[in-house]
Every structure is written in C-alpha cells, then in structure tokens.
GROMACS .gro file of C-alpha atoms in nm:
model
  311
    1MET     CA    1  -3.307   5.038   3.693
    2LYS     CA    2  -3.384   4.686   3.585
    3PRO     CA    3  -3.522   4.449   3.811
    4ALA     CA    4  -3.301   4.191   3.971
    5VAL     CA    5  -3.511   3.900   3.797
    6SER     CA    6  -3.422   4.110   3.459
    7VAL     CA    7  -3.066   4.155   3.489
    8GLY     CA    8  -3.018   3.790   3.620
    9GLN     CA    9  -3.231   3.635   3.299
   10ASP     CA   10  -2.993   3.880   3.084
   11ALA     CA   11  -2.705   3.724   3.231
   12LEU     CA   12  -2.775   3.370   3.168
   13VAL     CA   13  -2.901   3.449   2.814
   14SER     CA   14  -2.573   3.597   2.767
   15ARG     CA   15  -2.370   3.315   2.910
   16SER     CA   16  -2.572   3.078   2.679
   17ALA     CA   17  -2.499   3.300   2.379
   18ASP     CA   18  -2.142   3.285   2.457
   19GLY     CA   19  -2.155   2.887   2.513
   20ALA     CA   20  -2.305   2.845   2.169
   21VAL     CA   21  -2.014   3.069   2.067
   22ALA     CA   22  -1.779   2.860   2.165
   23ALA     CA   23  -1.935   2.532   2.111
   24ALA     CA   24  -1.973   2.646   1.744
   25VAL     CA   25  -1.590   2.754   1.732
   26GLY     CA   26  -1.511   2.428   1.868
   27SER     CA   27  -1.687   2.223   1.678
   28ARG     CA   28  -1.515   2.373   1.367
   29VAL     CA   29  -1.159   2.375   1.515
   30SER     CA   30  -1.260   1.991   1.528
   31ALA     CA   31  -1.402   1.968   1.164
   32TYR     CA   32  -1.058   2.171   1.065
   33VAL     CA   33  -0.841   1.923   1.259
   34SER     CA   34  -1.012   1.590   1.162
   35LEU     CA   35  -0.910   1.684   0.805
   36THR     CA   36  -0.554   1.641   0.886
   37LYS     CA   37  -0.640   1.266   0.974
   38PRO     CA   38  -0.418   1.312   1.296
   39ARG     CA   39  -0.361   0.945   1.378
   40ILE     CA   40  -0.194   0.932   1.017
   41VAL     CA   41   0.000   1.260   1.129
   42LEU     CA   42   0.142   1.122   1.414
   43MET     CA   43   0.302   0.791   1.242
   44VAL     CA   44   0.438   0.989   0.983
   45LEU     CA   45   0.577   1.203   1.271
   46ILE     CA   46   0.739   0.913   1.409
   47THR     CA   47   0.899   0.789   1.074
   48VAL     CA   48   1.011   1.136   1.045
   49GLY     CA   49   1.156   1.156   1.389
   50VAL     CA   50   1.378   0.838   1.381
   51GLY     CA   51   1.466   0.901   1.026
   52PHE     CA   52   1.612   1.235   1.189
   53LEU     CA   53   1.757   1.087   1.465
   54LEU     CA   54   1.909   0.798   1.304
   55GLY     CA   55   2.094   1.051   1.047
   56ALA     CA   56   2.207   1.275   1.319
   57ARG     CA   57   2.319   0.987   1.529
   58ARG     CA   58   2.286   1.161   1.855
   59SER     CA   59   2.439   1.496   1.744
   60ALA     CA   60   2.055   1.623   1.650
   61HIS     CA   61   2.015   1.965   1.667
   62PRO     CA   62   1.689   2.012   1.896
   63MET     CA   63   1.570   2.324   1.699
   64THR     CA   64   1.596   2.187   1.360
   65LEU     CA   65   1.440   1.840   1.482
   66ALA     CA   66   1.134   2.045   1.610
   67LEU     CA   67   1.105   2.244   1.277
   68THR     CA   68   1.133   1.926   1.093
   69LEU     CA   69   0.876   1.774   1.298
   70VAL     CA   70   0.638   2.065   1.262
   71GLY     CA   71   0.687   2.137   0.873
   72ALA     CA   72   0.670   1.754   0.795
   73GLY     CA   73   0.341   1.751   1.024
   74LEU     CA   74   0.187   2.023   0.813
   75VAL     CA   75   0.262   1.869   0.482
   76ALA     CA   76   0.118   1.531   0.585
   77GLY     CA   77  -0.209   1.731   0.719
   78GLY     CA   78  -0.241   1.972   0.423
   79ALA     CA   79  -0.220   1.601   0.208
   80SER     CA   80  -0.482   1.452   0.408
   81ALA     CA   81  -0.698   1.743   0.405
   82LEU     CA   82  -0.676   1.731  -0.011
   83ASN     CA   83  -0.744   1.385  -0.010
   84GLN     CA   84  -1.086   1.427   0.191
   85HIS     CA   85  -1.159   1.740  -0.042
   86LEU     CA   86  -1.088   1.523  -0.392
   87GLU     CA   87  -1.261   1.207  -0.207
   88ARG     CA   88  -1.549   1.411  -0.089
   89ASP     CA   89  -1.851   1.231  -0.312
   90ARG     CA   90  -1.707   0.845  -0.228
   91ASP     CA   91  -1.681   0.926   0.136
   92ALA     CA   92  -2.042   1.022   0.170
   93ARG     CA   93  -2.113   0.664   0.024
   94MET     CA   94  -1.924   0.477   0.271
   95ARG     CA   95  -2.046   0.386   0.609
   96ARG     CA   96  -1.677   0.455   0.791
   97THR     CA   97  -1.602   0.800   0.634
   98SER     CA   98  -1.959   0.950   0.587
   99ARG     CA   99  -1.956   1.138   0.930
  100ARG     CA  100  -1.629   1.310   0.798
  101ALA     CA  101  -1.618   1.689   0.801
  102LEU     CA  102  -1.700   1.722   0.426
  103PRO     CA  103  -2.003   1.463   0.377
  104SER     CA  104  -2.141   1.580   0.680
  105GLY     CA  105  -2.133   1.940   0.599
  106ARG     CA  106  -1.953   2.068   0.866
  107LEU     CA  107  -1.702   2.226   0.624
  108THR     CA  108  -1.740   2.349   0.293
  109PRO     CA  109  -1.535   2.182  -0.025
  110ALA     CA  110  -1.361   2.555  -0.044
  111GLU     CA  111  -1.255   2.535   0.326
  112ALA     CA  112  -1.101   2.215   0.285
  113ALA     CA  113  -0.886   2.277  -0.040
  114VAL     CA  114  -0.771   2.620   0.073
  115PHE     CA  115  -0.694   2.430   0.449
  116GLY     CA  116  -0.527   2.160   0.289
  117ALA     CA  117  -0.275   2.376   0.021
  118ALA     CA  118  -0.220   2.611   0.288
  119LEU     CA  119  -0.102   2.368   0.517
  120GLY     CA  120   0.150   2.187   0.247
  121ALA     CA  121   0.281   2.537   0.123
  122ILE     CA  122   0.361   2.645   0.512
  123GLY     CA  123   0.495   2.285   0.592
  124THR     CA  124   0.714   2.287   0.305
  125LEU     CA  125   0.874   2.660   0.370
  126ILE     CA  126   0.940   2.544   0.740
  127LEU     CA  127   1.119   2.268   0.634
  128LEU     CA  128   1.317   2.448   0.345
  129ILE     CA  129   1.390   2.707   0.615
  130GLY     CA  130   1.455   2.508   0.905
  131ALA     CA  131   1.614   2.238   0.788
  132ASN     CA  132   1.720   2.220   0.404
  133GLY     CA  133   1.596   2.202   0.047
  134LEU     CA  134   1.611   1.825   0.011
  135ALA     CA  135   1.416   1.768   0.305
  136ALA     CA  136   1.187   2.038   0.184
  137ALA     CA  137   1.151   1.850  -0.144
  138THR     CA  138   1.115   1.496  -0.019
  139ALA     CA  139   0.822   1.666   0.162
  140LEU     CA  140   0.656   1.835  -0.154
  141THR     CA  141   0.710   1.502  -0.336
  142THR     CA  142   0.536   1.283  -0.082
  143PHE     CA  143   0.252   1.567  -0.069
  144LEU     CA  144   0.194   1.573  -0.470
  145LEU     CA  145   0.250   1.187  -0.502
  146TYR     CA  146  -0.025   1.129  -0.260
  147VAL     CA  147  -0.280   1.425  -0.342
  148TYR     CA  148  -0.231   1.423  -0.781
  149ALA     CA  149  -0.122   1.081  -0.817
  150TYR     CA  150  -0.257   0.815  -0.535
  151THR     CA  151  -0.598   0.948  -0.462
  152PRO     CA  152  -0.714   1.015  -0.821
  153LEU     CA  153  -0.602   0.665  -0.919
  154LYS     CA  154  -0.783   0.489  -0.643
  155PRO     CA  155  -1.155   0.464  -0.828
  156HIS     CA  156  -0.961   0.337  -1.127
  157SER     CA  157  -0.732   0.077  -1.074
  158THR     CA  158  -0.600  -0.184  -0.818
  159PHE     CA  159  -0.228  -0.049  -0.891
  160ASN     CA  160  -0.337   0.232  -0.632
  161THR     CA  161  -0.210   0.045  -0.357
  162VAL     CA  162   0.148   0.045  -0.522
  163VAL     CA  163   0.153   0.417  -0.581
  164GLY     CA  164   0.006   0.504  -0.212
  165ALA     CA  165   0.293   0.293  -0.088
  166VAL     CA  166   0.557   0.559  -0.232
  167PRO     CA  167   0.459   0.858  -0.079
  168GLY     CA  168   0.350   0.613   0.254
  169ALA     CA  169   0.727   0.525   0.300
  170LEU     CA  170   0.889   0.881   0.245
  171PRO     CA  171   0.868   1.052   0.568
  172PRO     CA  172   1.182   0.868   0.704
  173MET     CA  173   1.366   1.009   0.401
  174ILE     CA  174   1.241   1.339   0.519
  175GLY     CA  175   1.397   1.321   0.847
  176TRP     CA  176   1.695   1.153   0.734
  177ALA     CA  177   1.740   1.422   0.462
  178ALA     CA  178   1.692   1.717   0.727
  179ALA     CA  179   1.924   1.575   0.974
  180THR     CA  180   2.219   1.488   0.677
  181GLY     CA  181   2.126   1.716   0.394
  182THR     CA  182   2.177   1.384   0.159
  183LEU     CA  183   1.961   1.049   0.081
  184GLY     CA  184   2.216   0.747   0.129
  185VAL     CA  185   2.165   0.415   0.128
  186GLU     CA  186   2.057   0.416   0.465
  187ALA     CA  187   1.760   0.650   0.377
  188TRP     CA  188   1.678   0.413   0.093
  189ALA     CA  189   1.657   0.110   0.360
  190LEU     CA  190   1.421   0.297   0.607
  191PHE     CA  191   1.224   0.367   0.298
  192LEU     CA  192   1.174  -0.001   0.161
  193ILE     CA  193   1.109  -0.115   0.516
  194VAL     CA  194   0.791   0.092   0.548
  195PHE     CA  195   0.714   0.035   0.173
  196PHE     CA  196   0.692  -0.329   0.190
  197TRP     CA  197   0.519  -0.302   0.534
  198GLN     CA  198   0.208  -0.111   0.395
  199PHE     CA  199   0.112  -0.397   0.136
  200PRO     CA  200  -0.002  -0.651   0.400
  201HIS     CA  201  -0.110  -0.363   0.660
  202PHE     CA  202  -0.342  -0.163   0.364
  203LEU     CA  203  -0.469  -0.487   0.200
  204ALA     CA  204  -0.600  -0.674   0.490
  205ILE     CA  205  -0.792  -0.294   0.563
  206ALA     CA  206  -0.920  -0.354   0.209
  207TRP     CA  207  -1.050  -0.718   0.244
  208ILE     CA  208  -1.187  -0.630   0.596
  209TYR     CA  209  -1.416  -0.334   0.444
  210ARG     CA  210  -1.394  -0.449   0.086
  211ASP     CA  211  -1.816  -0.368   0.116
  212ASP     CA  212  -1.740  -0.029   0.195
  213TYR     CA  213  -1.503   0.070  -0.073
  214ALA     CA  214  -1.771  -0.099  -0.322
  215ARG     CA  215  -2.013   0.117  -0.217
  216GLY     CA  216  -1.749   0.422  -0.252
  217GLY     CA  217  -1.679   0.310  -0.562
  218MET     CA  218  -1.307   0.239  -0.468
  219LYS     CA  219  -1.105  -0.024  -0.709
  220MET     CA  220  -0.937  -0.212  -0.384
  221LEU     CA  221  -0.809  -0.561  -0.491
  222PRO     CA  222  -1.103  -0.742  -0.337
  223SER     CA  223  -1.285  -0.586  -0.596
  224VAL     CA  224  -1.142  -0.793  -0.868
  225ASP     CA  225  -1.072  -1.094  -0.641
  226PRO     CA  226  -1.373  -1.165  -0.433
  227SER     CA  227  -1.239  -1.501  -0.323
  228GLY     CA  228  -0.924  -1.311  -0.122
  229VAL     CA  229  -0.660  -1.552  -0.227
  230LEU     CA  230  -0.509  -1.303  -0.453
  231THR     CA  231  -0.559  -1.042  -0.191
  232ALA     CA  232  -0.394  -1.287   0.058
  233ARG     CA  233  -0.128  -1.395  -0.127
  234GLN     CA  234   0.032  -1.047  -0.252
  235SER     CA  235   0.007  -1.002   0.145
  236THR     CA  236   0.212  -1.272   0.215
  237LEU     CA  237   0.488  -1.214  -0.066
  238TYR     CA  238   0.527  -0.883   0.061
  239ALA     CA  239   0.526  -1.003   0.387
  240LEU     CA  240   0.804  -1.248   0.302
  241ALA     CA  241   1.010  -0.955   0.139
  242LEU     CA  242   0.985  -0.771   0.424
  243VAL     CA  243   1.193  -1.038   0.565
  244PRO     CA  244   1.497  -0.951   0.470
  245VAL     CA  245   1.437  -0.576   0.360
  246GLY     CA  246   1.386  -0.528   0.756
  247LEU     CA  247   1.750  -0.681   0.808
  248LEU     CA  248   1.885  -0.367   0.585
  249PRO     CA  249   1.989  -0.181   0.846
  250ALA     CA  250   2.187  -0.384   1.024
  251ILE     CA  251   2.332  -0.499   0.652
  252VAL     CA  252   2.416  -0.134   0.605
  253GLY     CA  253   2.600  -0.033   0.932
  254MET     CA  254   2.299   0.163   1.049
  255ALA     CA  255   2.166  -0.090   1.322
  256GLY     CA  256   2.337  -0.366   1.552
  257PRO     CA  257   2.319  -0.694   1.669
  258LEU     CA  258   1.976  -0.650   1.912
  259TYR     CA  259   1.802  -0.464   1.602
  260PHE     CA  260   1.911  -0.761   1.341
  261VAL     CA  261   1.760  -1.013   1.609
  262GLY     CA  262   1.433  -0.818   1.705
  263ALA     CA  263   1.378  -0.752   1.294
  264LEU     CA  264   1.410  -1.080   1.199
  265ILE     CA  265   1.164  -1.227   1.503
  266LEU     CA  266   0.919  -0.912   1.361
  267GLY     CA  267   0.969  -1.005   0.983
  268LEU     CA  268   0.906  -1.403   1.079
  269ALA     CA  269   0.591  -1.289   1.294
  270TYR     CA  270   0.479  -1.066   1.036
  271LEU     CA  271   0.517  -1.341   0.777
  272GLU     CA  272   0.327  -1.623   1.018
  273SER     CA  273  -0.002  -1.371   1.037
  274SER     CA  274  -0.010  -1.327   0.655
  275VAL     CA  275   0.044  -1.694   0.566
  276ARG     CA  276  -0.240  -1.766   0.841
  277PHE     CA  277  -0.447  -1.515   0.562
  278TRP     CA  278  -0.359  -1.694   0.288
  279SER     CA  279  -0.432  -2.028   0.408
  280ASN     CA  280  -0.784  -1.922   0.563
  281VAL     CA  281  -0.906  -1.625   0.372
  282ASN     CA  282  -1.193  -1.434   0.621
  283ASP     CA  283  -1.268  -1.143   0.831
  284ALA     CA  284  -1.072  -1.272   1.162
  285THR     CA  285  -0.737  -1.364   1.017
  286ALA     CA  286  -0.733  -1.046   0.821
  287ARG     CA  287  -0.779  -0.872   1.116
  288ARG     CA  288  -0.505  -1.078   1.282
  289LEU     CA  289  -0.300  -0.943   1.002
  290LEU     CA  290  -0.378  -0.601   1.069
  291ARG     CA  291  -0.293  -0.645   1.425
  292ALA     CA  292   0.043  -0.772   1.354
  293SER     CA  293   0.128  -0.468   1.106
  294ILE     CA  294   0.018  -0.226   1.416
  295VAL     CA  295   0.281  -0.377   1.607
  296TYR     CA  296   0.571  -0.438   1.348
  297LEU     CA  297   0.639  -0.090   1.249
  298PRO     CA  298   0.679   0.087   1.565
  299ALA     CA  299   0.849  -0.219   1.713
  300ILE     CA  300   1.102  -0.200   1.430
  301LEU     CA  301   1.150   0.163   1.446
  302LEU     CA  302   1.227   0.160   1.848
  303LEU     CA  303   1.468  -0.131   1.783
  304LEU     CA  304   1.655   0.123   1.548
  305VAL     CA  305   1.648   0.391   1.814
  306LEU     CA  306   1.721   0.148   2.060
  307ASN     CA  307   2.044  -0.025   1.887
  308PRO     CA  308   2.200   0.198   1.614
  309LEU     CA  309   2.558   0.210   1.554
  310PRO     CA  310   2.765   0.543   1.527
  311ALA     CA  311   2.870   0.696   1.220
   0.00000   0.00000   0.00000
C-alpha cells in the first residue's frame, strides 16, 4: 500500500496533467475560433438576419432563419480562415496581426486551410438544404470572391477595396434569397447600402493603419497617397453617394417614413464626418469617421427592422 503522502502527490500530478491538457485543448479551440474573425461573422449574421426578416415580412419560419444564420456564419468563418491562410506571411509582418493563430505558430497552414474549406463547404450545404439553392449560390459567390479575388489582389492593387466591397455587401442578399427564393430590387437596395457604406469605413482604417499595411505589403490607397487627400476625397464621394442610396428601401416600398427620416439623418452625419476627414486629414478625423461608420450600419439596419412596410 502506498503512503498517504505518495497518494496525494499522485493525485496532484494527475490534476496538474489534466489541467495542462485542458489548457492545451482550450488554446487550440481558441486559435480555430480566432481564424473565423468572430466580430466580422457577427456583423455578417446581423446583415443576413435583417435581409431575411425583411424578405419574409414577419412570416419567417424560425427553423429556416436559424439554418440560414448557421450556414451563412460558417461560410463567413471559412472565408476568413482561408483569408488568414493566404495572408499568413504578410500578417506576420504587421503589428496588429502578428499574434494571429498562423503567424504565432498556434496552428499550421494546413490546419487552417482544411478548417476554412470545411466550414465553407458545410455552410453552403446547410444553406442548400435548409433554405434554397439561390441562398447557397449567393453565399458561395461571397466565399469565392472574398478568398480568391479580393485576398490575392490586396498586395497588388488599390482596386482591392472595390473588389472586396462586393462580397462584403452580399450577406443581406443571402438572407433575402433564403426568405424569398428571389433577388429582386429590394435585395439590391440592401446590397447598395452596405456596398457604399464600406468605402469610408475601410478607407479610414487604411489611413489609420497605413504604416502597418505598408509593412505587410498591402496595396491600400494610402500607400500611393501619402498626403491622404485622395483617400479622404474618395471617402467623401462614397459617403455622398450613400445619402440617396440609403433612402432606396423607402423608395422601393420596403420601409416607411420613420426609416426615410432616420436614414437621411444618418447619411448626412456620415457625410459630415467624411468631409471633416477631407478638410483636415489626420488620425483624429479618420478615427471620427471610423466611429461614424460603426454607428451608421447597425442604426440603419435597426431602422429597417423597426419600420418595414408590408409586402
């Protein structure tokens, strides 16, 4: 029989080993989750959900909505994982991305590639079975454009922002397609709002992190515009275009007068922040514009949900 002290030591060693295993498993799970860029997935799910609810016009089937959100979330997470797989070397050179799962060595490139492809495939299949073929096709298009058009273009052309804005604006169309089986003018109105919203948002980010992007070899607009005047001017032009674009849901019969007034106020406020950035290009005005962009999209989506018109 072992002495009591020995038994106690064995138990302590066992608990310590179990704790180490649990910590290692938790670390790997956390690394895989980080590959999906959860904050981006959350925004995707919000826009998908709004598109679905507007398309269904209060007659949404809860199971179809749930499957649509799960499928779209997996596709978005898979695209982000493959994006990080393709950009792992550039991420390693940038301060704000150097601690990601691949540059830090917590996961291997092969693990990230398999994980991203699997999520994309499973998510598309869920949309195909749980919603319809159009929703699945729209999600797959989003996935392919983000991974194989936008991502490879980033180190080569400032046009990457325009290309990337297309898959960035498709999620509400996934929701609309899942609810209606069509992509009518209403779905395109949602697409245009998110499409134009992205430019001031991402150009502000590109200016704030211009040195980091340069270290990573990313061809963002500030890399060819050291004064920032062109960057700020483009932000303002897109924000100006967003003012009438933001009113489209009311014009095409999706939303009521409360939405119209709110969208107009939000659009003008976003434009004002862009004009400030243009009139005085610096990090402070860029951050102000970034904050305005973060307010604009959730607010206008909330207005859409609160003041829809019946079909």
